[in-house]
PDB file of C-alpha atoms in Angstrom:
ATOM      1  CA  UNK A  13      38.281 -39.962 -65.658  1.00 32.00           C
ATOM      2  CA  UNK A  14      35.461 -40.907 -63.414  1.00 39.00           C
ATOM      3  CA  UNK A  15      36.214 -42.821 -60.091  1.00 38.00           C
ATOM      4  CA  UNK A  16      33.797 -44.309 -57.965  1.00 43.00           C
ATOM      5  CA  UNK A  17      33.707 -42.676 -54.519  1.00 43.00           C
ATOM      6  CA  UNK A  18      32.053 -44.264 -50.930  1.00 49.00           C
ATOM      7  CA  UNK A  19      29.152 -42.405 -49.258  1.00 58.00           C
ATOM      8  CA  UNK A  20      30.367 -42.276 -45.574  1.00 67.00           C
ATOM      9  CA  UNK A  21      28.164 -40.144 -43.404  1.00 85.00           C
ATOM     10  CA  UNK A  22      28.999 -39.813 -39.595  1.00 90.00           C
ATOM     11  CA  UNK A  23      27.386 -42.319 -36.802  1.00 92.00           C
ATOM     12  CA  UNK A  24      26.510 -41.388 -33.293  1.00 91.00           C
ATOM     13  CA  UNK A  25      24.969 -43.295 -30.494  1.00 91.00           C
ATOM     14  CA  UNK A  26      22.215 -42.083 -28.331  1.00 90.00           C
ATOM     15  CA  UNK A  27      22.017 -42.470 -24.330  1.00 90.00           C
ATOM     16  CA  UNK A  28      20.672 -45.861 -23.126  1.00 88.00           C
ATOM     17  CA  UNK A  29      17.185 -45.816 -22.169  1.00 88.00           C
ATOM     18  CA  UNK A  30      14.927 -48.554 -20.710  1.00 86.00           C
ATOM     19  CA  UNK A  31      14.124 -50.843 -23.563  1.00 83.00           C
ATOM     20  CA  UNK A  32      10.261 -51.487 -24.822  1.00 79.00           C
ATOM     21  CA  UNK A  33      10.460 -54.896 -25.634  1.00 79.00           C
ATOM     22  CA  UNK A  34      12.736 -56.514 -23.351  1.00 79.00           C
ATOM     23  CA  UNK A  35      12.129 -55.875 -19.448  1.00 79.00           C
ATOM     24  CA  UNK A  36      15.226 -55.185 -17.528  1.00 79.00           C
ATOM     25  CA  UNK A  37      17.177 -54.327 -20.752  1.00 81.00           C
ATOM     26  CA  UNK A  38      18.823 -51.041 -21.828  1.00 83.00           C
ATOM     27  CA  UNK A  39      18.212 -49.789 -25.594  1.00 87.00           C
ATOM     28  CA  UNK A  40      20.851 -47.715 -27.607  1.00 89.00           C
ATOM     29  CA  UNK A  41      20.890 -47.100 -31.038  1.00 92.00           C
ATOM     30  CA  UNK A  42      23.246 -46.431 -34.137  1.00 92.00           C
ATOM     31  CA  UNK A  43      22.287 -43.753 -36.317  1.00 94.00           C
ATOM     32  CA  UNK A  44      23.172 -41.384 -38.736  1.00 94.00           C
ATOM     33  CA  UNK A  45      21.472 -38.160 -40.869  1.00 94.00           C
ATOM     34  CA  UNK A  46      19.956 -38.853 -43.791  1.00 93.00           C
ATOM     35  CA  UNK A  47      20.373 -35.830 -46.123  1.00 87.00           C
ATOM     36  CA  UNK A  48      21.565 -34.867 -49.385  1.00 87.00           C
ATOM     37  CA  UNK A  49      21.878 -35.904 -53.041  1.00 86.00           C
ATOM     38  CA  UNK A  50      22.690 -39.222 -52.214  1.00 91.00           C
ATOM     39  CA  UNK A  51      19.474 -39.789 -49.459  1.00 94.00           C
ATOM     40  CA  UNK A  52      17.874 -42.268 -51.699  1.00 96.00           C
ATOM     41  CA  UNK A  53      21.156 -44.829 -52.381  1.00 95.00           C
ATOM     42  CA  UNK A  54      22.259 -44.545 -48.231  1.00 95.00           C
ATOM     43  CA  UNK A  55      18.852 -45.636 -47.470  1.00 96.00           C
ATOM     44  CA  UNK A  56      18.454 -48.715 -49.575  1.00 97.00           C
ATOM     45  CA  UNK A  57      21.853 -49.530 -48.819  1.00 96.00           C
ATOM     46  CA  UNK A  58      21.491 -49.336 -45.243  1.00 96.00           C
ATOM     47  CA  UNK A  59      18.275 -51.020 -45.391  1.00 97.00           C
ATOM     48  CA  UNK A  60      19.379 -53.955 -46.887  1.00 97.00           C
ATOM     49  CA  UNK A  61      21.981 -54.218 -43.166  1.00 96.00           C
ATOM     50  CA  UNK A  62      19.248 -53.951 -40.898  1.00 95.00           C
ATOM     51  CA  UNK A  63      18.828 -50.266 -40.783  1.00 97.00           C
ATOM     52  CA  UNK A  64      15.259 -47.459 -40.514  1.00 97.00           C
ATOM     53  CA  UNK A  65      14.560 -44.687 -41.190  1.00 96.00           C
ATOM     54  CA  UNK A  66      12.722 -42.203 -39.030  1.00 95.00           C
ATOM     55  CA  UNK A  67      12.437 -39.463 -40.304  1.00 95.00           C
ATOM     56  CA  UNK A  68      15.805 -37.989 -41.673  1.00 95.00           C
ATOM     57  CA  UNK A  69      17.623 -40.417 -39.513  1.00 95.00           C
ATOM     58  CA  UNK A  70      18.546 -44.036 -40.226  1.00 96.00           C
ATOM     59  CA  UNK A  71      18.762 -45.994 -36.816  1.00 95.00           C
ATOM     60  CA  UNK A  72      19.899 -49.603 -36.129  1.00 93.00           C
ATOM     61  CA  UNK A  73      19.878 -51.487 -32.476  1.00 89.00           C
ATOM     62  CA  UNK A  74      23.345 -51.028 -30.782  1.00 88.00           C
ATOM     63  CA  UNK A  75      22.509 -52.413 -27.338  1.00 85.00           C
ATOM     64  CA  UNK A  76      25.698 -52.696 -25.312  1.00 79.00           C
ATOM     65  CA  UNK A  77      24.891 -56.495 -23.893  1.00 77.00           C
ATOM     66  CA  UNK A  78      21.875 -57.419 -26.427  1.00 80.00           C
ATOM     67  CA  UNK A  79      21.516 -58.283 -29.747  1.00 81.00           C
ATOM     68  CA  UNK A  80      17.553 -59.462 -29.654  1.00 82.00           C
ATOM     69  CA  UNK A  81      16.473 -56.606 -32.375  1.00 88.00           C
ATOM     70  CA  UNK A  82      16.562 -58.133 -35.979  1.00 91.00           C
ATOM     71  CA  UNK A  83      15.559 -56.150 -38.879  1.00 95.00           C
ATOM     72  CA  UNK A  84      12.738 -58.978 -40.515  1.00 96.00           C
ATOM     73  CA  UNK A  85      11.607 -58.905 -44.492  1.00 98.00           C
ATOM     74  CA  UNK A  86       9.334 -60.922 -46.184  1.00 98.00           C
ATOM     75  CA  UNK A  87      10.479 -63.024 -49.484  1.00 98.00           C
ATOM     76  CA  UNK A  88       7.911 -61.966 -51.763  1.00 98.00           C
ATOM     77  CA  UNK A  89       8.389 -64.994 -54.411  1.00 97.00           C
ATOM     78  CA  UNK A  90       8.474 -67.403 -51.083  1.00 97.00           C
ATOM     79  CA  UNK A  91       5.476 -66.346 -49.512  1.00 97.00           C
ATOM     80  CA  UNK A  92       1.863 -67.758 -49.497  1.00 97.00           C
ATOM     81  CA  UNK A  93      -0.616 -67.038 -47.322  1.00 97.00           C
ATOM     82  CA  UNK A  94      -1.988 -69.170 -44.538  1.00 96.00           C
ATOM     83  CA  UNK A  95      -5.542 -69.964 -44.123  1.00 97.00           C
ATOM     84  CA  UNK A  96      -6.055 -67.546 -41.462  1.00 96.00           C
ATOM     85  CA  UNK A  97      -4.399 -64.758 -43.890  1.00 97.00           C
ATOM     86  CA  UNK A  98      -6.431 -65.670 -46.599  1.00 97.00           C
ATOM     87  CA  UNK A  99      -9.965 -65.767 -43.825  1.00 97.00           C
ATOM     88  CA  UNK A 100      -8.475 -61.925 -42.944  1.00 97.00           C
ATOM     89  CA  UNK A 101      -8.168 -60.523 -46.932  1.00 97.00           C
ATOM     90  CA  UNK A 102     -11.569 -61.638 -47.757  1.00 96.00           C
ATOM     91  CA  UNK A 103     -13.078 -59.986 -44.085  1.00 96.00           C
ATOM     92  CA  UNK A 104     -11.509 -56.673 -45.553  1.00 97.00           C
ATOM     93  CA  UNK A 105     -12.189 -56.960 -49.318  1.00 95.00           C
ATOM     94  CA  UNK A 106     -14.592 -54.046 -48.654  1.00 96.00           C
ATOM     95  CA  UNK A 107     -11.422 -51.730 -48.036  1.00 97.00           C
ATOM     96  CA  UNK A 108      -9.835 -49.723 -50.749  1.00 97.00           C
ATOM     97  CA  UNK A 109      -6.015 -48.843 -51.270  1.00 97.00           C
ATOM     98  CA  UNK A 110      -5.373 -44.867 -52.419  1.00 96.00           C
ATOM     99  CA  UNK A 111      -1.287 -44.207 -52.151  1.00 96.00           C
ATOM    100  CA  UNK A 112      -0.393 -40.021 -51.918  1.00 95.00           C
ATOM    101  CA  UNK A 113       2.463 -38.469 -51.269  1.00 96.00           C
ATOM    102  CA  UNK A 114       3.628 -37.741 -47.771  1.00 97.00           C
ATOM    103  CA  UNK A 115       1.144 -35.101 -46.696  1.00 96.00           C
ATOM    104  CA  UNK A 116      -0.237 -35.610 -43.200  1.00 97.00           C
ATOM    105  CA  UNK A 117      -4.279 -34.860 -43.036  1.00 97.00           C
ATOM    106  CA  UNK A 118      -6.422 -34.399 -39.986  1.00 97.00           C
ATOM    107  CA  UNK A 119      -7.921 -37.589 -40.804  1.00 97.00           C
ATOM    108  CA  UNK A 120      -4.805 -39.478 -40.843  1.00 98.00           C
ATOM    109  CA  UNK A 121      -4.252 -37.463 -37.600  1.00 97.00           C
ATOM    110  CA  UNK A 122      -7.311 -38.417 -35.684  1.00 97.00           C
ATOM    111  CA  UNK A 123      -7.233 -42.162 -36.954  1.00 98.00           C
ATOM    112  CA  UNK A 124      -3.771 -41.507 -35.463  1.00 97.00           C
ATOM    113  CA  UNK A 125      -4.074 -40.604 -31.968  1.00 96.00           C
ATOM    114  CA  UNK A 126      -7.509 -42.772 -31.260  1.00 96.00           C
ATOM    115  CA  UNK A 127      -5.011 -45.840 -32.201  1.00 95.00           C
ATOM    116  CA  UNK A 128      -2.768 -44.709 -29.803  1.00 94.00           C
ATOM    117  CA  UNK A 129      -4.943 -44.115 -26.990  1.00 93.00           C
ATOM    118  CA  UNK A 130      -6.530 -47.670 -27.551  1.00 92.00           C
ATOM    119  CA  UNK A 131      -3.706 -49.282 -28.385  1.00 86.00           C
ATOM    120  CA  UNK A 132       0.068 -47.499 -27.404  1.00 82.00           C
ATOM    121  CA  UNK A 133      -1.355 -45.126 -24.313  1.00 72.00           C
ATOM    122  CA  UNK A 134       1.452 -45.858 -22.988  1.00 77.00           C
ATOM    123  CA  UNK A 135       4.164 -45.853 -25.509  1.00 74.00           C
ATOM    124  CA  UNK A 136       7.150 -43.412 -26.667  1.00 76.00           C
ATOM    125  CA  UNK A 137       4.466 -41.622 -29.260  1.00 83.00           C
ATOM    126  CA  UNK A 138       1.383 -41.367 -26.939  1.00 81.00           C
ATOM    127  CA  UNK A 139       2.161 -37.559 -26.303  1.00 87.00           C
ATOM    128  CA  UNK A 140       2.957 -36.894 -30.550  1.00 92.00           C
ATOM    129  CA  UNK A 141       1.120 -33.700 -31.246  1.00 95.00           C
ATOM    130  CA  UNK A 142      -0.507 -33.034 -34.588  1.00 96.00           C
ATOM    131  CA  UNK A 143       2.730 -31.040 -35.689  1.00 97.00           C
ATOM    132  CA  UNK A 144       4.997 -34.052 -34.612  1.00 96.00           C
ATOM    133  CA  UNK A 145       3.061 -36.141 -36.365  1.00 97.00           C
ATOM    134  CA  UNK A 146       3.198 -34.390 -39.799  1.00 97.00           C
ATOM    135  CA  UNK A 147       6.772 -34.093 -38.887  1.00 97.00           C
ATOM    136  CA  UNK A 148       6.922 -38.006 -38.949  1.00 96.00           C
ATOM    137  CA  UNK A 149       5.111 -37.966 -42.287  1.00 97.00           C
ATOM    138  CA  UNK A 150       6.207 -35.186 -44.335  1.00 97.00           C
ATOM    139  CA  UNK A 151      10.096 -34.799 -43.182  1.00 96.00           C
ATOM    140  CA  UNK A 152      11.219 -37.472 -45.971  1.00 96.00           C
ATOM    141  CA  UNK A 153      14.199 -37.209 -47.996  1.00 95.00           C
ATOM    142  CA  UNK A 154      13.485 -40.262 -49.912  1.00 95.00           C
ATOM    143  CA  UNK A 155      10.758 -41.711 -51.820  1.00 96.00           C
ATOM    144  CA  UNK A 156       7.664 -42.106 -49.813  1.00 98.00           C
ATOM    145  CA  UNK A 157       4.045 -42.731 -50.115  1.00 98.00           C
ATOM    146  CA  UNK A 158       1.098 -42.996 -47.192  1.00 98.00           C
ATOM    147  CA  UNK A 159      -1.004 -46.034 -48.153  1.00 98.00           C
ATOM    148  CA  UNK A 160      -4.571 -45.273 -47.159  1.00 98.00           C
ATOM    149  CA  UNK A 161      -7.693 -47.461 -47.020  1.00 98.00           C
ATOM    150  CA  UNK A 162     -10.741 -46.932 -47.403  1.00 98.00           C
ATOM    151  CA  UNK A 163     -13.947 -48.010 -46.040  1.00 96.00           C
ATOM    152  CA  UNK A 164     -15.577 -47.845 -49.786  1.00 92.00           C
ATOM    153  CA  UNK A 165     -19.343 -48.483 -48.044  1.00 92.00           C
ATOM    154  CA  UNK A 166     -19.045 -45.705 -45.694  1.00 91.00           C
ATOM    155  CA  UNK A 167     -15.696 -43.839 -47.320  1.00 93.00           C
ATOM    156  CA  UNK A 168     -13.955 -43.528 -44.031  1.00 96.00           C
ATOM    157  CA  UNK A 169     -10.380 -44.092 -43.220  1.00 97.00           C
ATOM    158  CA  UNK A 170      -9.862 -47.287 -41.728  1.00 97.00           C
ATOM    159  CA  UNK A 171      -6.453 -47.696 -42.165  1.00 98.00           C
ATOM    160  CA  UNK A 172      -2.391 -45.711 -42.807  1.00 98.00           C
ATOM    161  CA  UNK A 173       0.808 -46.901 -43.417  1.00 98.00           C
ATOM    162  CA  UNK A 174       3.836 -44.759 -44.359  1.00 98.00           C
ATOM    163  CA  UNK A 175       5.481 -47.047 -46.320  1.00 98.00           C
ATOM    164  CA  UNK A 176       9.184 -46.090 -48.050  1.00 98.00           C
ATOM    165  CA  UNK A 177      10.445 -47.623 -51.251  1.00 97.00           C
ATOM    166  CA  UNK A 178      13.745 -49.053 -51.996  1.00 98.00           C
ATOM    167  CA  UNK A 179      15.820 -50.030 -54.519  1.00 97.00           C
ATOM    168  CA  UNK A 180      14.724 -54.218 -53.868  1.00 97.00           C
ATOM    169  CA  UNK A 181      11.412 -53.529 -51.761  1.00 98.00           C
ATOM    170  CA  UNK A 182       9.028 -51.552 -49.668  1.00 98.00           C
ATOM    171  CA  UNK A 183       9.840 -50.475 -45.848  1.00 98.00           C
ATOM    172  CA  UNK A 184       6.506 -50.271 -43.545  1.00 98.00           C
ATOM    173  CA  UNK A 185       7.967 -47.319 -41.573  1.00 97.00           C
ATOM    174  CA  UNK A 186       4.412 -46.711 -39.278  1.00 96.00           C
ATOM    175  CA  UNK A 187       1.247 -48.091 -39.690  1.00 97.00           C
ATOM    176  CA  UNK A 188      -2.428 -47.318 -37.149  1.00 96.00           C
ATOM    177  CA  UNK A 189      -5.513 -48.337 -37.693  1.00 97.00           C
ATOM    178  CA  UNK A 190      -8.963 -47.992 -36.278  1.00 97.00           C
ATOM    179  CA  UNK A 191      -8.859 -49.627 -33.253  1.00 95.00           C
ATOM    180  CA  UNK A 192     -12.824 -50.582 -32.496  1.00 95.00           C
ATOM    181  CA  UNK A 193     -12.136 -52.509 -35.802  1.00 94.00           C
ATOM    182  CA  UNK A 194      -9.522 -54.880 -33.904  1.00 88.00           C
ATOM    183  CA  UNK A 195     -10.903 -58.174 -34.715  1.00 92.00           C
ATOM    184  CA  UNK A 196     -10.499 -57.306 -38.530  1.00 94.00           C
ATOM    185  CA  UNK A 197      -6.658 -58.238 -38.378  1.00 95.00           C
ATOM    186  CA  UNK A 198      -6.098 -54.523 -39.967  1.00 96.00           C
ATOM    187  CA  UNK A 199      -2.106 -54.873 -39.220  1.00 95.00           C
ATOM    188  CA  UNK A 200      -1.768 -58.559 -40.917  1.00 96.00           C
ATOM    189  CA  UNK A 201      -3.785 -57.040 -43.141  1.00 97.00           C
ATOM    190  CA  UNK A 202      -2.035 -54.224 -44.301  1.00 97.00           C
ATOM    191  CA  UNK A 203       0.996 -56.276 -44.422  1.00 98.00           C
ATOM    192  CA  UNK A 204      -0.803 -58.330 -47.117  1.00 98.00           C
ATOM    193  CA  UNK A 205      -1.661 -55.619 -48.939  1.00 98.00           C
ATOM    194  CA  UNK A 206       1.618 -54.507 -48.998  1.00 98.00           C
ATOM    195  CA  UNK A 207       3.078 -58.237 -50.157  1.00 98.00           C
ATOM    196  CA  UNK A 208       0.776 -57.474 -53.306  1.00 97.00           C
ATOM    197  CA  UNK A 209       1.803 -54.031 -54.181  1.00 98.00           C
ATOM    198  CA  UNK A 210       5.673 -55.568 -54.173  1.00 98.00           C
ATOM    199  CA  UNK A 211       4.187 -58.613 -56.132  1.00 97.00           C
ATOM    200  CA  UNK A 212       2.612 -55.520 -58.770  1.00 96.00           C
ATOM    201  CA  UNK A 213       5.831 -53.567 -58.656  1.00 96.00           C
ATOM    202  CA  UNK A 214       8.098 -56.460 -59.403  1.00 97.00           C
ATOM    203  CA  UNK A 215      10.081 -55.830 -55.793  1.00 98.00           C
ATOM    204  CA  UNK A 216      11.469 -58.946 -54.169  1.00 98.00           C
ATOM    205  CA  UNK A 217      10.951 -57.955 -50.530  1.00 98.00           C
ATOM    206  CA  UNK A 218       8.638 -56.280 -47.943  1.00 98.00           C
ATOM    207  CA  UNK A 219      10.678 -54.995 -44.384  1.00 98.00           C
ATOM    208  CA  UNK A 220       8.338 -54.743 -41.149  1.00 96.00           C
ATOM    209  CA  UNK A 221      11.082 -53.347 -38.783  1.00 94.00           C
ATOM    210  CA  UNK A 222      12.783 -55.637 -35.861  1.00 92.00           C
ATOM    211  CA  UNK A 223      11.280 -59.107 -34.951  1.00 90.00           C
ATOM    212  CA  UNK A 224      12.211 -59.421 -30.902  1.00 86.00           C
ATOM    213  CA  UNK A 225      12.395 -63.074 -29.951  1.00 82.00           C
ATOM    214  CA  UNK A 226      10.619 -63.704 -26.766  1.00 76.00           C
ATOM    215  CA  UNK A 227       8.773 -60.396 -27.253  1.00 76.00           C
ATOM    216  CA  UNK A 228       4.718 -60.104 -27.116  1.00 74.00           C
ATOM    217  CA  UNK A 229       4.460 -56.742 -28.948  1.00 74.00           C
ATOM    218  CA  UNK A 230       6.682 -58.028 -32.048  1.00 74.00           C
ATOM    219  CA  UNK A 231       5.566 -61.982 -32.316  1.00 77.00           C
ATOM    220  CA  UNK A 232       2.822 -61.512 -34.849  1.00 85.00           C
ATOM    221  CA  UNK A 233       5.729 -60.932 -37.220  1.00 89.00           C
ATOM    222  CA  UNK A 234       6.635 -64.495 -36.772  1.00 88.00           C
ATOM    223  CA  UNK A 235       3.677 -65.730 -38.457  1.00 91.00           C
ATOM    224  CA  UNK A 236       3.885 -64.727 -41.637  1.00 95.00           C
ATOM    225  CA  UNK A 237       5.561 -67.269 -44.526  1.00 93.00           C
ATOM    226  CA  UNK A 238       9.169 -67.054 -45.863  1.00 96.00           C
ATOM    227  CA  UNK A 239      10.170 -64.065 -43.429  1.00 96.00           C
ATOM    228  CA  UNK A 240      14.067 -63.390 -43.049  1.00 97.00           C
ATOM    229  CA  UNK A 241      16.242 -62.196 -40.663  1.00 95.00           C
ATOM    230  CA  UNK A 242      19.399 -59.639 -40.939  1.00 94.00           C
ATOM    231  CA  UNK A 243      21.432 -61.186 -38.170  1.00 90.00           C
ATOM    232  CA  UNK A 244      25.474 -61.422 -37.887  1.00 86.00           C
ATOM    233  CA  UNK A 245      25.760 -59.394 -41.336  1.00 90.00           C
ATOM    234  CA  UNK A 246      23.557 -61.567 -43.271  1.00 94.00           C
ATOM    235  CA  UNK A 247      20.142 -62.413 -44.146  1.00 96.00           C
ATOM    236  CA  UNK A 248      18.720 -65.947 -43.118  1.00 94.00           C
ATOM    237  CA  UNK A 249      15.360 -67.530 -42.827  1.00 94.00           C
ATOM    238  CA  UNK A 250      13.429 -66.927 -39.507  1.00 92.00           C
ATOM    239  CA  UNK A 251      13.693 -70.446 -37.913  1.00 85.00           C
ATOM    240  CA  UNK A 252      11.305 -70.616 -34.878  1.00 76.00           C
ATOM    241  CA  UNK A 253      12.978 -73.554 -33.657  1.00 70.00           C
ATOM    242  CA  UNK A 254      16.417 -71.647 -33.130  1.00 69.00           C
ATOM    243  CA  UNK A 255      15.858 -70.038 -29.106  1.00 67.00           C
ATOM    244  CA  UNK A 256      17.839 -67.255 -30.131  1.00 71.00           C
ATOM    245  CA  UNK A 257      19.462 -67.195 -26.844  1.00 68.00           C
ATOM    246  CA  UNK A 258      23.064 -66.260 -27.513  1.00 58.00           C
ATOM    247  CA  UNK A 259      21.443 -62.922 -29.002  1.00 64.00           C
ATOM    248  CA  UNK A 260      20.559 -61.706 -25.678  1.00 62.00           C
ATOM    249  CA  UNK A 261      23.825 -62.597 -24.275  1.00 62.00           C
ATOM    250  CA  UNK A 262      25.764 -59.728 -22.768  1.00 58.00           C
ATOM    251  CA  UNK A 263      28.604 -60.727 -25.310  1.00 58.00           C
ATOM    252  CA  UNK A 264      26.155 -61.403 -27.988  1.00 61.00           C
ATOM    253  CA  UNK A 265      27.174 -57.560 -29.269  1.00 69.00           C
ATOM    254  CA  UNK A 266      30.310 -56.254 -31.003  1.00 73.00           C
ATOM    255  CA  UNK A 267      32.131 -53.144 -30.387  1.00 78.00           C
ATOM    256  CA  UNK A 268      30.964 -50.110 -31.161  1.00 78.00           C
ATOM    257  CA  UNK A 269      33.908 -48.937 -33.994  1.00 81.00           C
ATOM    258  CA  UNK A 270      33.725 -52.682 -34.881  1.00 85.00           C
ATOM    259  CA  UNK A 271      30.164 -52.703 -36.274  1.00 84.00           C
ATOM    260  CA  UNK A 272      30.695 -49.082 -38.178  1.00 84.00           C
ATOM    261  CA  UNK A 273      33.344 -50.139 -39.690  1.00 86.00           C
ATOM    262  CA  UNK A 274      31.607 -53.372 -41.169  1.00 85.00           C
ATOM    263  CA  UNK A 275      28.955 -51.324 -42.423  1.00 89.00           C
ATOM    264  CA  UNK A 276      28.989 -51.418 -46.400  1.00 90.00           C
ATOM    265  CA  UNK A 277      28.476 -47.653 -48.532  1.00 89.00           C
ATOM    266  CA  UNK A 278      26.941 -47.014 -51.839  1.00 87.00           C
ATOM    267  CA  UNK A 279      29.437 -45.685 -54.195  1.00 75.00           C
ATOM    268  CA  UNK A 280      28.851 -41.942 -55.854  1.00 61.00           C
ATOM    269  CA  UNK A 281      31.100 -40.528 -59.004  1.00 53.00           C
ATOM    270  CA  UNK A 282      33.022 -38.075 -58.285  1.00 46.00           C
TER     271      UNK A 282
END
């Protein structure tokens, strides 16, 4: 007989460090490997509780007084477009989608760093080297696709995402774009894009990462329809009229061996 059997992989927590969205606030993160047979179930089971992957590591925010970071998605069958989303996929109908494996290119490479040094020269990746960067886009135990587009009247890359796929959705892991094209709305854009290929694949959500209340960097996430939060072990609609407050509060977080023990496996057989 055949019994059903939890996947329960070791946590760790890494040392605080000075947090990129919040000023004045310490960053610290939950994570575990993400290796083995079973890679693909941990990851859209994790996902699905506010968990990312990098790499072969899923990660989730485990601030010691801060709970800001919540893992958003977008309700595919909810959304519609605003007028100002529908203005920016008509401005790029001249761009063309082509999905390959994870295999990083020196075009994806350049496009890369010219986005950083425009846009991030000051950020945690601005010193990625071309080998880090294939390490970011190749080292994948899951399924995985870069998402490129193309300028079809010049056939230059415009545009990357390496976008994951789970069990209920796709997970933008990283996306650049060329940044003298800034007024094209690339990133809404590419989020768009991505709405449709769940909408073609008959996948109920698309994840963007961690929505920051009160943060610049992470607000454009806010304006897109029928986006949810993962926030005290559930998922709920992103209500811009809640403040959010008692999620920065230095109580707002539980114990460490608290919020691993709350965390829900996949089951294997045995």
């Amino acid at each position: 007989m055949r019994h059903s059997l939890p996947i329960a992989p070791q946590f760790y927590v890494t040392a605080p460090q000075p947090c990129p969205y919040l000023e004045g606030r310490m960053e610290r993160k939950l994570f575990t490997a993400l290796q083995g047979d079973e890679a693909q179930k941990l990851n859209d089971t994790l996902s699905k509780q506010g968990f990312r992957r990098s790499q072969n590591v899923l990660y989730r925010p485990s601030c010691t007084d801060c709970a800001a970071c919540l893992s958003a998605r977008i309700d595919v069958k909810r959304f519609t477009a605003s007028r100002s989303q529908r203005r920016t996929l008509k401005k790029n109908a001249y761009l063309t989608r082509r999905a390959t494996s994870p295999w990083a290119t020196e075009d994806q490479y350049d496009l890369f760093r010219r986005y950083l040094d425009a846009r991030h020269a000051d950020g945690g990746m601005a010193d990625m080297d071309v080998f880090e960067f294939a390490a970011m886009v190749e080292e994948t135990p899951i399924r995985s696709r870069v998402i490129e587009y193309i300028d079809s009247t010049r056939d230059e890359l415009s545009a990357v995402c390496l976008t994951d796929m789970l069990d209920d959705g796709l997970s933008m892991v990283y996306s650049f774009y060329e940044p003298t094209l800034h007024k094209a709305s690339l990133g809404t854009w590419m989020i768009l894009d991505h709405i449709d290929i769940a909408r073609e694949a008959g996948l109920p959500y698309v994840y963007l990462g961690y929505w920051v209340p009160g943060s610049d960097k992470m607000g454009y996430k806010a304006q897109f329809d029928a986006v949810e939060i993962y926030r005290h072990g559930q998922w709920e609609p992103l209500s811009l009229d809640d403040s959010y407050d008692a999620d920065s509060h230095p109580l707002s977080t539980d114990p460490i061996a608290e919020q691993v023990a709350n965390i829900s496996f996949p089951d294997t057989r045995a």
